[in-house]
Amino acid sequence: MRGGALPPALLCAALGLALSFAPRRIYPFALIVLVLGALAASFLSFPAVWQDGLFLGCWASIVLAALLIHLPGGIGAKLALAVALNSGFWAGAVIATAGVKLDLAKALPLALLCLPGAWVVSTKRGIALKVVASWLIAVSILGAALPLVPTPGYKPDHMD
Amino acid sequence: MQGLEPEIMSRSRSGYEDGRKCRPEKPHANHLCPNENARPSMAEDASYIEKTHAPKKLVISAALSSIRTVFHSGRKRLAGKLAGRGALALTTAVAMLAAGPAEAHMGTGLPGGFASGFLHPLTGFDHMLAMVSVGLWGAFLGRPLIVALPVIFPTVMAFGAFLGIANVPFPPVEIGIGLSVLILGCAIAAAWRAPVWAACLIVAIFGLFHGYAHGKELPSAADPIGFAVGFVLSTGLLHVAGIGIGLLNDRPGGIAVTRTLGGLVGVAGLYFLATAIFK
């Protein structure tokens, strides 16, 4: 098992947290870009040898989205759209290479975290989101590091 | 597993040397039986079925069928034997009903995923006290460290885990962890108002040690990402618990309580350190 829908789900969650610090008017466009990007990438066929690289891109995108939260002044509209497109691509690519299309339905809704997140930011408690984002960064670093050693957890088992 | 292979190979070639029928000491070793004619006993069969999650209804049905055979057989000579088998089957069926489900992956060295990772920091007192102390010290120091420390610790801890996964040589981890509990406890007990840079540096260094210890265990998890998510979440929640305890500082006498708690943590840290050095 290699996480299934978990890496794309964490990516969408990180995007949702990042969008919490973006202007609200951009939310629908960013979410549409995310979904379209993910769907498009999920229909691409990637060589099997690219799998590690695609997972690495997914983890790096989580770190990127989580770090953007710390930008002074929040995230601009163009940057929000760019991050949404980037997140959609990597989420779709990971599912295309090591998942099933249904995993997208599990992962993408987590981007809606931007709605409660925006409320938390508006109540001047955005610092809580920054703490949660640091947890996502930690998980991503660990996820990126795991392929360094052969681990039994990556071998097919009775769940695969 | 490697240690068992010569024994298994030896059995598969020659069977049991002392001429026993195939009656292994451990029931789950039935599949290693070298002699196909040696039929395992019913109890062994039932035990094997239990290990393979057989539905209880099937076992009960087999037992009843056996008993029915006893009562409807006209051969009195066989009746005794069959009655014995029926009684055995009935006993087995009762045992089946009383047994719990088999637990997969037990004792295989693969602790699992999210749940194992989440419980991991909670089951080790040294980890747990250090995490809570980071939150408590952050609450004691106030802004910006009340937020900075819980942000820095998991991030640096992940780097430490990265070093552990990559098997990078590292100073004795247990001593570092014991030292972290001791120093954090003493900092709280002494109400040390450390400068921001010093507090961040101390917490970052200790985060490396704790992360390294986690990282050494991470690759053997059945679902490493789930394990990582679990223990990072658990770590973060322990920080939040520490911050929650630190809110006592705003109440009358609260600072004395938190400082006392810090002292107790320091004593525990001294114990962990001594254990790590003298073991």
XYZ file of C-alpha atoms in Angstrom:
439
model
C 0.000 0.000 0.000
C 1.268 3.456 -0.789
C -1.379 5.642 0.695
C -4.110 5.329 -1.967
C -6.109 8.534 -1.944
C -4.205 9.901 1.036
C -1.451 11.939 -0.715
C -3.913 13.722 -3.077
C -6.271 14.239 -0.154
C -3.530 15.877 1.895
C -2.654 18.031 -1.132
C -6.242 19.191 -1.482
C -6.377 19.886 2.255
C -3.214 21.988 1.999
C -4.731 23.875 -0.934
C -7.901 24.438 1.077
C -5.873 25.897 3.950
C -3.913 28.097 1.531
C -7.084 29.379 -0.137
C -8.357 30.383 3.299
C -5.880 33.246 3.087
C -6.930 34.208 -0.480
C -9.768 36.547 -1.531
C -13.127 34.782 -1.277
C -14.222 35.835 -4.785
C -11.523 33.566 -6.229
C -12.785 30.381 -4.512
C -15.157 29.162 -7.281
C -12.576 29.719 -10.007
C -9.797 28.078 -7.997
C -11.964 25.051 -7.217
C -12.990 24.683 -10.860
C -9.354 24.911 -11.946
C -8.458 22.297 -9.341
C -11.117 19.851 -10.489
C -10.401 20.325 -14.198
C -6.651 19.996 -13.660
C -7.103 16.843 -11.589
C -9.461 15.236 -14.076
C -7.208 16.059 -17.019
C -4.115 14.678 -15.302
C -5.919 11.549 -14.139
C -6.611 10.577 -17.756
C -2.975 10.923 -18.784
C -0.819 7.810 -18.877
C 2.515 8.063 -17.151
C 5.344 5.529 -17.413
C 5.589 3.339 -14.326
C 9.140 4.512 -13.683
C 7.803 8.033 -13.104
C 5.821 6.944 -10.066
C 8.390 8.033 -7.491
C 8.808 11.388 -9.234
C 5.070 11.995 -9.331
C 4.718 11.226 -5.631
C 7.641 13.542 -4.920
C 5.910 16.295 -6.899
C 2.752 15.721 -4.880
C 4.602 15.980 -1.559
C 6.512 19.073 -2.747
C 3.228 20.699 -3.774
C 1.825 20.103 -0.283
C 4.855 21.828 1.228
C 4.494 24.689 -1.260
C 0.791 25.204 -0.546
C 1.378 24.976 3.209
C 4.242 27.470 3.093
C 2.196 29.992 1.080
C -0.006 30.383 4.149
C 2.819 32.248 5.817
C 3.010 34.893 3.057
C 2.509 38.327 4.581
C -0.698 39.845 3.263
C -2.188 36.518 2.191
C -2.329 34.947 -1.264
C -3.232 36.944 -4.360
C -5.860 35.851 -6.900
C -3.404 34.863 -9.628
C -1.214 32.942 -7.215
C -4.285 31.133 -5.844
C -5.271 30.012 -9.340
C -1.723 28.888 -10.095
C -1.534 26.861 -6.883
C -4.935 25.316 -7.579
C -3.812 24.260 -11.063
C -0.568 22.866 -9.706
C -2.392 20.945 -6.980
C -4.926 19.577 -9.443
C -2.247 18.341 -11.780
C -0.236 16.503 -9.120
C -3.325 15.048 -7.460
C -4.561 13.719 -10.792
C -1.130 12.474 -11.802
C -0.648 10.489 -8.592
C -4.066 8.914 -8.968
C -3.392 8.152 -12.629
C -0.220 6.279 -11.765
C -1.092 4.619 -8.450
C -4.762 4.863 -7.740
C -8.284 4.622 -9.081
C -10.414 7.451 -10.437
C -12.755 7.124 -7.460
C -9.923 8.360 -5.231
C -10.412 11.805 -6.785
C -13.919 11.888 -5.344
C -12.423 11.240 -1.917
C -9.576 13.735 -2.232
C -11.020 16.776 -4.010
C -13.744 17.639 -1.452
C -11.016 18.405 1.080
C -10.269 21.599 -0.877
C -13.563 22.863 0.559
C -11.691 23.324 3.818
C -11.189 26.838 2.464
C -14.744 27.695 3.559
C -14.375 27.008 7.303
C -10.754 28.150 6.967
C -11.830 31.559 5.664
C -14.152 31.902 8.643
C -11.319 31.028 11.034
C -9.083 33.629 9.359
C -11.824 36.238 9.542
C -12.062 35.701 13.307
C -8.331 36.466 13.646
C -7.507 32.855 14.526
C -5.626 32.069 11.347
C -2.669 31.025 13.439
C -4.433 27.705 14.107
C -4.413 27.027 10.367
C -0.681 27.752 10.296
C -0.119 25.151 12.991
C -2.157 22.572 11.070
C -0.262 23.474 7.895
C 3.009 22.735 9.693
C 1.677 19.231 10.402
C 1.023 18.770 6.683
C 4.586 19.898 5.938
C 5.912 17.343 8.414
C 3.880 14.531 6.856
C 5.030 15.563 3.383
C 8.674 15.504 4.350
C 8.189 12.014 5.755
C 6.259 10.897 2.692
C 8.991 12.159 0.411
C 11.676 10.455 2.488
C 10.087 7.020 2.632
C 11.151 5.839 -0.855
C 14.764 6.246 0.262
C 14.614 2.838 1.885
C 12.809 -0.287 0.739
C 9.883 -0.559 3.087
C 7.511 -3.493 3.497
C 4.680 -1.016 3.461
C 5.214 -0.327 -0.229
C 5.027 -3.949 -1.270
C 1.664 -5.175 -2.511
C -0.263 -6.864 0.272
C -3.694 -8.410 0.768
C -5.241 -4.939 0.574
C -3.926 -4.324 -2.973
C 11.799 -15.812 9.630
C 15.223 -16.618 8.288
C 16.036 -18.586 11.385
C 13.052 -20.882 10.766
C 13.850 -21.691 7.151
C 16.419 -24.490 7.749
C 13.976 -26.237 10.084
C 11.141 -25.949 7.582
C 13.324 -27.157 4.730
C 14.480 -30.085 6.835
C 10.887 -31.100 7.620
C 9.817 -30.826 4.014
C 12.510 -33.255 2.944
C 12.307 -35.901 5.638
C 9.332 -35.304 7.884
C 9.688 -35.662 11.637
C 12.725 -37.654 12.593
C 11.177 -39.225 15.714
C 8.425 -40.864 13.653
C 5.593 -38.790 15.080
C 2.508 -38.218 13.032
C 2.132 -34.666 11.921
C 1.050 -33.079 15.194
C 2.863 -29.786 15.353
C 3.180 -28.086 18.708
C 1.725 -24.872 17.308
C -1.649 -25.316 15.617
C -0.954 -22.729 12.919
C 2.003 -24.787 11.730
C -0.362 -27.342 10.137
C 0.432 -26.144 6.658
C 4.027 -27.244 7.148
C 2.966 -30.884 7.540
C 5.337 -32.993 5.455
C 3.211 -36.150 5.484
C 0.052 -35.800 3.427
C -1.444 -38.992 4.876
C -1.135 -37.735 8.420
C -4.569 -36.194 8.866
C -4.523 -33.383 11.460
C -6.958 -33.883 14.311
C -10.310 -32.132 14.393
C -9.137 -29.798 17.128
C -6.189 -28.812 14.969
C -8.497 -28.316 12.008
C -10.772 -26.140 14.066
C -7.854 -24.136 15.354
C -6.631 -23.583 11.807
C -10.122 -22.531 10.742
C -10.193 -20.054 13.602
C -6.949 -18.500 12.408
C -8.329 -18.107 8.922
C -11.460 -16.238 9.988
C -13.903 -19.070 9.247
C -17.481 -18.056 9.891
C -18.744 -19.427 13.168
C -21.935 -20.666 11.503
C -19.897 -23.068 9.384
C -18.218 -24.566 12.426
C -21.488 -24.961 14.299
C -23.059 -26.594 11.270
C -20.164 -29.056 11.033
C -20.511 -29.924 14.700
C -24.269 -30.504 14.482
C -23.821 -32.602 11.374
C -21.320 -34.788 13.190
C -23.639 -35.244 16.168
C -26.553 -36.101 13.856
C -24.389 -38.752 12.259
C -23.872 -40.333 15.662
C -27.551 -40.599 16.504
C -28.694 -41.848 13.136
C -26.053 -44.486 12.664
C -27.174 -48.038 13.119
C -23.716 -49.329 13.800
C -23.328 -49.525 17.535
C -19.652 -50.363 17.290
C -18.964 -47.058 15.677
C -21.334 -45.152 17.882
C -18.798 -44.745 20.675
C -16.132 -43.390 18.370
C -18.518 -41.083 16.578
C -20.003 -39.870 19.851
C -16.513 -38.969 20.941
C -15.951 -37.048 17.731
C -19.317 -35.362 18.085
C -18.549 -34.295 21.624
C -15.193 -33.008 20.443
C -16.858 -31.070 17.643
C -19.408 -29.624 20.058
C -16.640 -28.554 22.412
C -14.805 -27.010 19.510
C -17.921 -25.160 18.388
C -18.379 -23.727 21.886
C -14.715 -22.722 21.891
C -15.228 -21.064 18.497
C -18.104 -19.018 19.848
C -16.008 -17.893 22.783
C -12.988 -17.006 20.664
C -12.326 -13.507 19.380
C -11.444 -12.771 15.772
C -7.910 -13.480 14.556
C -5.698 -10.415 14.482
C -3.811 -9.970 11.217
C -0.171 -8.837 11.232
C 0.251 -9.548 14.959
C 3.887 -10.102 15.748
C 5.049 -9.683 12.175
C 6.964 -6.460 12.799
C 4.449 -4.430 10.773
C 2.637 -2.292 13.313
C 0.070 -0.940 10.877
C -1.012 2.502 9.815
C -2.783 5.547 11.182
C -3.884 4.057 14.502
C -0.432 2.712 15.320
C 1.161 6.031 14.390
C -1.361 7.968 16.445
C -0.801 5.796 19.504
C 2.974 5.743 19.140
C 3.753 9.069 20.897
C 1.089 8.305 23.505
C 2.544 4.968 24.520
C 6.045 6.287 25.196
C 6.148 8.519 28.263
C 9.391 10.163 27.171
C 7.911 11.298 23.844
C 4.625 12.297 25.399
C 6.121 14.405 28.187
C 8.427 16.185 25.746
C 5.566 17.067 23.365
C 3.326 18.330 26.147
C 6.243 20.283 27.595
C 6.874 22.039 24.278
C 3.281 23.309 24.261
C 3.393 24.164 27.948
C 6.663 26.083 27.635
C 5.314 27.889 24.559
C 2.226 28.919 26.526
C 4.488 30.074 29.359
C 6.594 32.198 27.001
C 3.590 33.727 25.227
C 3.557 35.212 21.740
C 5.151 34.556 19.315
C 6.549 31.345 20.814
C 3.184 29.904 21.812
C 2.656 29.353 18.087
C 6.233 29.206 16.831
C 7.259 26.242 18.976
C 4.379 23.951 17.909
C 5.088 24.918 14.298
C 8.852 24.392 14.505
C 8.788 21.122 16.413
C 6.864 18.910 13.920
C 8.690 20.392 10.943
C 12.129 19.759 12.414
C 10.927 16.422 13.748
C 10.128 15.428 10.166
C 13.697 16.311 9.161
C 14.925 14.174 12.038
C 12.751 11.311 10.821
C 14.214 11.823 7.347
C 17.695 11.368 8.848
C 16.498 8.265 10.670
C 14.969 6.753 7.546
C 18.161 7.463 5.600
C 20.225 5.863 8.410
C 22.383 8.956 8.825
C 24.701 8.515 11.840
C 23.335 10.381 14.847
C 24.307 10.886 18.498
C 22.681 8.481 20.990
C 18.992 9.142 20.511
C 17.757 7.908 23.884
C 20.116 10.258 25.705
C 18.909 13.146 23.540
C 15.281 12.327 24.273
C 15.935 12.002 28.008
C 17.813 15.307 27.924
C 14.920 16.969 26.095
C 12.441 15.961 28.806
C 14.858 17.069 31.543
C 15.679 20.480 30.058
C 12.137 21.337 28.979
C 10.836 20.354 32.423
C 13.502 22.416 34.153
C 12.839 25.404 31.854
C 9.166 25.345 32.871
C 9.939 24.764 36.553
C 12.439 27.634 36.600
C 10.055 29.854 34.602
C 12.935 30.558 32.235
C 11.986 33.335 29.828
C 14.309 32.268 27.065
C 14.965 34.572 24.108
C 12.985 33.660 21.000
C 16.027 32.383 19.112
C 17.191 30.255 22.046
C 13.775 28.673 22.600
C 13.448 27.916 18.889
C 16.946 26.417 18.762
C 16.411 24.221 21.827
C 13.080 22.907 20.589
C 14.472 22.330 17.086
C 17.408 20.291 18.378
C 15.164 18.155 20.548
C 12.729 17.775 17.663
C 15.545 16.236 15.640
C 16.130 13.562 18.296
C 12.462 12.665 18.616
C 12.048 12.617 14.836
C 15.095 10.413 14.406
C 13.629 7.874 16.826
C 10.320 7.872 14.903
C 12.093 7.674 11.557
C 13.959 4.519 12.522
C 10.620 2.764 13.085
C 8.672 4.316 10.218
C 9.806 2.163 7.285
C 8.640 -1.029 8.970
C 5.039 0.168 9.149
C 2.491 -1.620 6.973
C 1.136 1.746 5.810
C 3.995 4.227 6.339
C 2.086 7.313 5.199
C -0.842 6.488 7.446
C 1.623 5.913 10.293
C 3.274 9.293 9.587
C -0.058 11.125 9.501
C -1.037 9.463 12.773
C 2.052 10.308 14.736
C 2.324 13.869 13.414
C -1.318 14.502 14.313
C -0.828 12.942 17.727
C 2.282 15.035 18.307
C 0.457 18.197 17.329
C -2.448 17.407 19.618
C -0.033 16.813 22.502
C 1.361 20.304 21.878
C -2.172 21.666 21.950
C -2.759 19.783 25.222
C 0.366 21.441 26.633
C -0.897 24.856 25.534
C -4.216 24.029 27.166
C -2.483 23.242 30.453
C -0.518 26.478 30.032
C -3.782 28.426 30.069
C -3.776 27.777 33.827
C -1.183 30.538 34.037
C -3.944 33.120 33.667
C -5.650 31.908 36.833
C -4.658 32.688 40.411
C -2.013 30.233 41.525
C -1.891 28.755 38.045
C 1.772 29.555 37.511
C 2.702 27.609 40.645
C 0.773 24.609 39.293
C 2.464 24.715 35.879
C 5.888 25.166 37.470
C 5.253 22.186 39.711
C 4.227 20.155 36.682
C 7.425 21.280 34.980
C 9.407 20.088 37.981
C 7.755 16.680 37.819
C 8.537 16.483 34.106
C 12.142 17.374 34.910
C 12.362 14.547 37.459
C 10.965 12.132 34.866
C 13.535 13.452 32.396
C 16.298 12.768 34.894
C 15.058 9.184 35.176
C 14.931 8.757 31.387
C 18.418 10.209 31.056
C 19.856 7.951 33.757
C 18.167 4.937 32.180
C 19.588 5.833 28.776
C 23.104 6.316 30.128
C 23.330 3.334 32.467
C 21.335 0.704 30.630
